[in-house]
Amino acid sequence: MILRSLFSGDLPRSRVLTVLLLLILAGLLLTPFLFSGAKSLNVAAKICIFIVLVSSFDLLLGYTGIVSFAHTMFFGIGAYGVAIALTHLGPTWGAVAAGVALALVLSMVLSLVIGLFSLRVKAMFYAMITLAVATAFLTLASQLSDLTGGEDGLSFKVPTLLQPSFSLREAPFLGAYLDGKFISYYLLVAVTLVLFLVMLRIVNSPFGRVLQAIRENEFRAEALGYRTVVYRTVSNVLSALFATLAGCLLALWLRYNGPDTSLSFEIMIDILLMVVIGGMGTMYGSVVGATLFLIAQNYLQDLMKLGSTAASGVPFLRNLLAPDRWMLWLGILFILSVYKFPTGIVGRLRARVRSAP
Amino acid sequence: MSSPATPVPAAEALPAVRKDRIPLLLVPVLALAALPLTGSLSTWVTLTFAGLAMGMIIFIIASGLTLVFGLMDVLNFGHGVFITLGAFLATTVLGSMAAWTTSESLLRNLGAVLPAVLAAMAVAGIVGLAYERIIIRPVYGQPLKQILITMGGMIVGEELIKVVWGPEAQPLPLPAAFRGSLIFGEAAVEKYRIAAVVVGLLVFAALYWVLTRTKVGLLIRAGVHDREMVESMGYRIKRLFIGVFIAGSALAGLGGVLWGLYQQGVTPQIGSQVNVLLFIVIIIGGLGSVGGCFLGALLVGLMANYTGFLAPKVALFSNILLMVLVLVWRPRGLYPVVNR
């Protein structure tokens, strides 16, 4: 019962998916104990950040049916908010709070303005306009070098508790050092969990149902008496705010932010791939998609290196399997996903349950 | 529809379309407004030619995109792939004809550039045919999926180009006769820019001729205006659309060659970089309008070069600024065509 209300009545509804999600959760919770080394911890932290980011995008794309290419802009606002505040105000918690608050306000205003001005138009135009706005913002961020550090970005110190040099106790606990990284990581996991559950709550509320109605048939939703522009704008703002929070988490974790880490168009494409492959309009799809994508990004290349060496005699095939070309295969998977299973992996798993007697 | 039910005399039923010529003034007005700001006439001439050349190349690329959108409501986010493809094909063809490109004779240079252009257009057209089949056809009429799928096409296309040509940037030097500048009085104008303007004008003239003087063009224009009506007359608009798509892809390939030569180098990312510029141009022009696209491209090109000289920091946003200004004046672009 508690579990049901915690998940807002929207349980995974598939045994395989449940196991998968539990595995991901366990993996994220135990990473510092299971794996040593900075890489696995970094991958796990990125998975957490992207779960929030991709879920917030799913709120917009999967639940409301709006394609926006400006999502990284809000991600970047969050990251820059924290980065700028900590650079100028020093490494205190007050600075973190100020940065997060300012970033949230800026994101809210921007998303509200963009939404009110351009959500009345058709999906295509919205996609184009957001693409243009996001490009302009990226340029702006790399030009205002006094504030944002330009192309080099900003490196800054985080509050003492989160600094890698900080240590709770000298001796390792179950093989893990209880240092600032350790604390930051669990803070990250906790915030991710909370934010994800809040988003799950939102999409399963009456408000979320209206969003889905708009996605399915905007005209009908309007005819039922819902002001679709208002709902779409609110959805846009909410999704922007959660993306901003994800950006704050990114900056706190990396202790660095620059245009390429949070604003680049590549990240936008990554988010698209994650949400579509994982499953649009399912929320859990974001978890699966983000995890799959980031593991592929970090470990698939090793596998492809093997394939590439095996095929080194065949010139074209060797290039196809080259480790740098891993995006090719994910891109093909993406196109197939949109065609064959628009609800992605999660939808696939759930469909298996439904077709069974 | 507010058409009257009572029959009216034929002359009144079809009033002559009032020509809207005000947007035509924008280009000279912008150019003249920049004249006092740039300070010297020679600088102004150089900048204007640079802007026109850039605008022409963008027009060549964007014309296909806007027609495809007007005809079938298909917005191809993967249009950039054809630019990249054209530019990389040019590196291959021109690279293998080094003896001809380095020769000082204009004729020999053209003998090298022409096959490069033809190869780029042919290959881009054929790839466009396949692209239409695989990527676009299954998702007609589903805007959301279309955006996602064409974006996927962009990703896969870019990666495939990296597989064939490698991920590094490649130089694409101008043939010898196109290097250097011509001097008019005190103004220096790069030869290649003049060539680009000429090619752009030729393409515009050809497109204009096809669209206004041939039956195919008539059908295309009618299809942009009202697809269902043309279909109900018994014309297969899908077939027409495939033709337009292939032509648009081939033009993007040509534009890619010109753009690559303009930049004197190619990276696998040029397509996605130009994409945003293309969208701005076709929005400014009014989606579906080739004339509007032409004006929009020239405005964007001129604006980029003037502001690049006067205020480099502003230049990075000049296109967005231009788009906002135009949309405030005419919310559906300079020449709104599509009534959907």
Tab-separated table of C-alpha atoms in Angstrom, chain A residues 75-352:
chain	number	residue	atom	x	y	z
A	75	PHE	CA	19.961	21.963	-17.963
A	76	GLY	CA	22.706	24.481	-18.660
A	77	ILE	CA	20.961	27.232	-16.700
A	78	GLY	CA	20.918	24.979	-13.656
A	79	ALA	CA	24.558	24.020	-14.040
A	80	TYR	CA	25.662	27.600	-14.659
A	81	GLY	CA	23.534	28.872	-11.775
A	82	VAL	CA	25.378	26.708	-9.282
A	83	ALA	CA	28.728	27.231	-10.972
A	84	ILE	CA	28.477	31.017	-11.056
A	85	ALA	CA	27.121	31.277	-7.510
A	86	LEU	CA	29.865	29.078	-6.082
A	87	THR	CA	32.573	30.869	-8.043
A	88	HIS	CA	31.525	34.317	-6.893
A	89	LEU	CA	30.131	33.690	-3.411
A	90	GLY	CA	32.593	31.051	-2.261
A	91	PRO	CA	31.976	27.399	-1.362
A	92	THR	CA	29.087	27.672	1.078
A	93	TRP	CA	25.675	26.041	1.225
A	94	GLY	CA	24.124	29.486	1.058
A	95	ALA	CA	25.764	30.002	-2.315
A	96	VAL	CA	24.431	26.659	-3.554
A	97	ALA	CA	20.936	27.634	-2.464
A	98	ALA	CA	21.241	31.054	-4.102
A	99	GLY	CA	22.496	29.512	-7.331
A	100	VAL	CA	19.728	26.923	-7.446
A	101	ALA	CA	17.064	29.513	-6.657
A	102	LEU	CA	18.291	31.989	-9.260
A	103	ALA	CA	18.563	29.273	-11.876
A	104	LEU	CA	15.039	28.064	-11.136
A	105	VAL	CA	13.629	31.577	-11.430
A	106	LEU	CA	15.450	32.220	-14.699
A	107	SER	CA	14.320	28.878	-16.126
A	108	MET	CA	10.764	29.504	-15.069
A	109	VAL	CA	10.628	32.920	-16.688
A	110	LEU	CA	12.310	31.736	-19.878
A	111	SER	CA	10.193	28.620	-20.292
A	112	LEU	CA	7.056	30.606	-19.553
A	113	VAL	CA	7.913	33.208	-22.171
A	114	ILE	CA	8.880	30.643	-24.802
A	115	GLY	CA	5.810	28.590	-23.991
A	116	LEU	CA	3.320	31.432	-24.092
A	117	PHE	CA	4.745	32.851	-27.282
A	118	SER	CA	5.246	29.715	-29.273
A	119	LEU	CA	3.239	26.815	-27.898
A	120	ARG	CA	0.235	27.998	-29.874
A	121	VAL	CA	1.925	27.000	-33.103
A	122	LYS	CA	2.310	23.521	-34.522
A	123	ALA	CA	4.822	20.968	-33.279
A	124	MET	CA	7.192	21.573	-36.180
A	125	PHE	CA	7.486	25.280	-35.544
A	126	TYR	CA	7.970	24.772	-31.865
A	127	ALA	CA	10.787	22.339	-32.549
A	128	MET	CA	12.419	24.813	-34.938
A	129	ILE	CA	12.031	27.806	-32.662
A	130	THR	CA	13.419	26.003	-29.634
A	131	LEU	CA	16.341	24.806	-31.730
A	132	ALA	CA	17.123	28.396	-32.695
A	133	VAL	CA	16.722	29.675	-29.137
A	134	ALA	CA	18.939	26.936	-27.731
A	135	THR	CA	21.646	27.695	-30.275
A	136	ALA	CA	21.506	31.380	-29.401
A	137	PHE	CA	21.764	30.562	-25.710
A	138	LEU	CA	24.783	28.333	-26.282
A	139	THR	CA	26.466	31.183	-28.149
A	140	LEU	CA	25.532	33.615	-25.409
A	141	ALA	CA	27.001	31.370	-22.720
A	142	SER	CA	30.288	31.005	-24.530
A	143	GLN	CA	30.474	34.745	-25.280
A	144	LEU	CA	29.776	36.162	-21.810
A	145	SER	CA	33.172	35.012	-20.624
A	146	ASP	CA	33.272	37.346	-17.600
A	147	LEU	CA	30.274	35.580	-16.127
A	148	THR	CA	30.446	32.056	-17.531
A	149	GLY	CA	34.145	31.577	-18.169
A	150	GLY	CA	33.518	31.353	-21.914
A	151	GLU	CA	34.661	28.233	-23.713
A	152	ASP	CA	36.892	27.222	-20.799
A	153	GLY	CA	33.993	27.089	-18.376
A	154	LEU	CA	34.197	27.459	-14.621
A	155	SER	CA	35.970	25.285	-12.103
A	156	PHE	CA	34.925	25.950	-8.555
A	157	LYS	CA	34.989	24.617	-5.006
A	158	VAL	CA	31.965	22.964	-3.447
A	159	PRO	CA	31.019	23.160	0.263
A	160	THR	CA	33.491	21.368	2.551
A	161	LEU	CA	31.230	18.398	3.169
A	162	LEU	CA	31.277	17.510	-0.520
A	163	GLN	CA	34.955	18.109	-1.222
A	164	PRO	CA	36.969	14.994	-2.102
A	165	SER	CA	39.537	15.897	0.570
A	166	PHE	CA	36.909	15.828	3.308
A	167	SER	CA	36.757	12.536	5.190
A	168	LEU	CA	34.285	11.149	7.719
A	169	ARG	CA	36.714	8.545	9.040
A	170	GLU	CA	40.190	7.520	8.065
A	171	ALA	CA	39.693	3.787	7.715
A	172	PRO	CA	37.651	2.517	4.765
A	173	PHE	CA	34.189	1.208	5.571
A	174	LEU	CA	33.416	-2.079	3.771
A	175	GLY	CA	35.987	-1.193	1.172
A	176	ALA	CA	34.714	2.315	0.478
A	177	TYR	CA	36.376	5.516	1.589
A	178	LEU	CA	33.873	7.770	3.334
A	179	ASP	CA	35.129	10.935	1.693
A	180	GLY	CA	33.374	13.932	0.177
A	181	LYS	CA	32.846	12.119	-3.131
A	182	PHE	CA	31.069	9.352	-1.243
A	183	ILE	CA	28.781	11.845	0.483
A	184	SER	CA	28.096	13.763	-2.743
A	185	TYR	CA	27.233	10.527	-4.484
A	186	TYR	CA	24.637	9.482	-1.941
A	187	LEU	CA	23.233	12.988	-1.815
A	188	LEU	CA	22.877	12.739	-5.587
A	189	VAL	CA	21.160	9.338	-5.424
A	190	ALA	CA	18.746	10.569	-2.755
A	191	VAL	CA	17.830	13.725	-4.662
A	192	THR	CA	17.399	11.721	-7.861
A	193	LEU	CA	15.050	9.299	-6.147
A	194	VAL	CA	12.961	12.088	-4.665
A	195	LEU	CA	12.764	14.061	-7.912
A	196	PHE	CA	11.861	10.970	-9.896
A	197	LEU	CA	9.048	10.079	-7.516
A	198	VAL	CA	7.769	13.659	-7.625
A	199	MET	CA	7.665	13.537	-11.422
A	200	LEU	CA	5.911	10.177	-11.285
A	201	ARG	CA	3.390	11.820	-8.975
A	202	ILE	CA	2.883	14.679	-11.439
A	203	VAL	CA	2.244	12.516	-14.477
A	204	ASN	CA	-0.197	10.341	-12.553
A	205	SER	CA	-2.170	13.255	-11.151
A	206	PRO	CA	-5.339	14.577	-12.807
A	207	PHE	CA	-3.096	17.237	-14.318
A	208	GLY	CA	-0.967	14.528	-15.872
A	209	ARG	CA	-4.041	12.874	-17.334
A	210	VAL	CA	-4.969	16.109	-19.060
A	211	LEU	CA	-1.468	16.276	-20.526
A	212	GLN	CA	-1.902	12.782	-21.949
A	213	ALA	CA	-5.291	13.752	-23.320
A	214	ILE	CA	-3.658	16.687	-25.096
A	215	ARG	CA	-1.014	14.373	-26.475
A	216	GLU	CA	-3.619	11.972	-27.824
A	217	ASN	CA	-5.996	14.535	-29.271
A	218	GLU	CA	-5.499	18.195	-28.628
A	219	PHE	CA	-8.710	19.254	-30.312
A	220	ARG	CA	-10.775	16.905	-28.189
A	221	ALA	CA	-9.092	17.997	-24.992
A	222	GLU	CA	-9.857	21.607	-25.843
A	223	ALA	CA	-13.449	20.655	-26.626
A	224	LEU	CA	-13.763	19.049	-23.198
A	225	GLY	CA	-13.042	22.434	-21.722
A	226	TYR	CA	-9.337	22.277	-20.917
A	227	ARG	CA	-7.314	25.298	-21.921
A	228	THR	CA	-4.650	23.326	-23.762
A	229	VAL	CA	-2.282	26.280	-24.110
A	230	VAL	CA	-2.242	26.705	-20.337
A	231	TYR	CA	-1.634	23.013	-19.713
A	232	ARG	CA	1.073	22.807	-22.339
A	233	THR	CA	2.785	25.882	-20.937
A	234	VAL	CA	2.666	24.534	-17.376
A	235	SER	CA	4.060	21.232	-18.599
A	236	ASN	CA	6.821	23.153	-20.382
A	237	VAL	CA	7.660	25.107	-17.228
A	238	LEU	CA	7.638	22.039	-14.972
A	239	SER	CA	9.860	20.109	-17.307
A	240	ALA	CA	12.239	23.083	-17.503
A	241	LEU	CA	12.408	23.328	-13.704
A	242	PHE	CA	13.295	19.661	-13.285
A	243	ALA	CA	15.905	19.948	-16.021
A	244	THR	CA	17.357	22.927	-14.149
A	245	LEU	CA	17.603	20.860	-10.976
A	246	ALA	CA	19.375	18.129	-12.934
A	247	GLY	CA	21.811	20.794	-14.124
A	248	CYS	CA	22.468	21.900	-10.525
A	249	LEU	CA	23.248	18.298	-9.616
A	250	LEU	CA	25.635	18.008	-12.546
A	251	ALA	CA	27.567	21.108	-11.527
A	252	LEU	CA	27.781	19.997	-7.889
A	253	TRP	CA	29.055	16.584	-8.909
A	254	LEU	CA	31.607	17.692	-11.498
A	255	ARG	CA	32.712	20.835	-9.637
A	256	TYR	CA	33.037	22.242	-13.134
A	257	ASN	CA	30.748	23.529	-15.825
A	258	GLY	CA	31.332	24.649	-19.390
A	259	PRO	CA	29.321	24.986	-22.590
A	260	ASP	CA	30.165	21.462	-23.782
A	261	THR	CA	29.302	19.704	-20.533
A	262	SER	CA	25.764	21.000	-20.190
A	263	LEU	CA	24.633	23.007	-23.215
A	264	SER	CA	25.865	21.252	-26.328
A	265	PHE	CA	23.509	19.918	-28.944
A	266	GLU	CA	25.096	16.476	-28.570
A	267	ILE	CA	23.564	16.212	-25.115
A	268	MET	CA	20.185	17.112	-26.562
A	269	ILE	CA	20.535	14.241	-29.034
A	270	ASP	CA	21.616	11.919	-26.229
A	271	ILE	CA	18.491	12.819	-24.256
A	272	LEU	CA	16.314	12.141	-27.289
A	273	LEU	CA	17.927	8.745	-27.797
A	274	MET	CA	17.556	7.836	-24.132
A	275	VAL	CA	13.903	8.760	-23.883
A	276	VAL	CA	12.892	7.088	-27.142
A	277	ILE	CA	14.863	3.887	-26.662
A	278	GLY	CA	13.770	3.606	-23.040
A	279	GLY	CA	10.157	4.357	-23.811
A	280	MET	CA	8.270	7.614	-24.267
A	281	GLY	CA	5.462	8.389	-21.888
A	282	THR	CA	6.373	5.793	-19.307
A	283	MET	CA	8.764	7.564	-16.883
A	284	TYR	CA	10.415	4.219	-16.112
A	285	GLY	CA	11.637	4.337	-19.675
A	286	SER	CA	13.865	7.245	-18.734
A	287	VAL	CA	15.526	5.172	-16.044
A	288	VAL	CA	16.087	2.237	-18.358
A	289	GLY	CA	17.084	4.442	-21.286
A	290	ALA	CA	19.523	6.590	-19.348
A	291	THR	CA	21.158	3.571	-17.727
A	292	LEU	CA	21.429	1.648	-20.976
A	293	PHE	CA	22.755	4.621	-22.916
A	294	LEU	CA	25.385	5.651	-20.404
A	295	ILE	CA	26.602	2.111	-19.898
A	296	ALA	CA	26.789	1.745	-23.672
A	297	GLN	CA	28.590	5.087	-23.958
A	298	ASN	CA	31.179	4.047	-21.425
A	299	TYR	CA	31.535	0.327	-21.920
A	300	LEU	CA	30.138	-0.571	-25.364
A	301	GLN	CA	33.228	0.943	-26.923
A	302	ASP	CA	35.401	-1.663	-25.236
A	303	LEU	CA	33.228	-4.397	-26.715
A	304	MET	CA	33.327	-2.803	-30.154
A	305	LYS	CA	37.090	-2.580	-29.955
A	306	LEU	CA	37.107	-6.374	-29.796
A	307	GLY	CA	34.796	-6.602	-32.820
A	308	SER	CA	36.860	-4.069	-34.695
A	309	THR	CA	40.069	-5.988	-34.106
A	310	ALA	CA	38.362	-9.202	-35.156
A	311	ALA	CA	37.222	-7.555	-38.397
A	312	SER	CA	40.453	-5.667	-38.984
A	313	GLY	CA	40.970	-7.497	-42.287
A	314	VAL	CA	37.772	-6.108	-43.820
A	315	PRO	CA	38.236	-2.384	-44.427
A	316	PHE	CA	34.630	-1.118	-44.417
A	317	LEU	CA	33.382	-3.430	-41.692
A	318	ARG	CA	36.317	-2.417	-39.552
A	319	ASN	CA	35.199	1.197	-39.745
A	320	LEU	CA	31.595	0.248	-39.018
A	321	LEU	CA	32.662	-1.514	-35.850
A	322	ALA	CA	35.198	1.106	-34.817
A	323	PRO	CA	34.654	2.074	-31.173
A	324	ASP	CA	34.055	5.717	-32.076
A	325	ARG	CA	31.070	4.745	-34.222
A	326	TRP	CA	28.939	3.472	-31.360
A	327	MET	CA	26.449	6.295	-31.964
A	328	LEU	CA	25.701	4.801	-35.382
A	329	TRP	CA	24.287	1.688	-33.797
A	330	LEU	CA	22.335	3.605	-31.199
A	331	GLY	CA	21.001	5.856	-33.956
A	332	ILE	CA	19.752	2.831	-35.893
A	333	LEU	CA	18.211	1.460	-32.720
A	334	PHE	CA	16.571	4.858	-32.233
A	335	ILE	CA	14.989	4.851	-35.699
A	336	LEU	CA	13.794	1.281	-35.223
A	337	SER	CA	12.354	2.251	-31.851
A	338	VAL	CA	10.298	5.058	-33.324
A	339	TYR	CA	8.949	2.743	-36.046
A	340	LYS	CA	8.452	-0.543	-34.383
A	341	PHE	CA	7.987	0.106	-30.716
A	342	PRO	CA	7.172	3.731	-29.991
A	343	THR	CA	6.807	3.016	-26.307
A	344	GLY	CA	10.361	1.712	-26.224
A	345	ILE	CA	11.776	-1.014	-24.038
A	346	VAL	CA	9.321	-0.388	-21.223
A	347	GLY	CA	6.323	-0.510	-23.544
A	348	ARG	CA	7.688	-3.735	-25.020
A	349	LEU	CA	8.008	-5.365	-21.624
A	350	ARG	CA	4.554	-4.258	-20.565
A	351	ALA	CA	2.963	-5.460	-23.805
A	352	ARG	CA	4.309	-8.949	-23.123
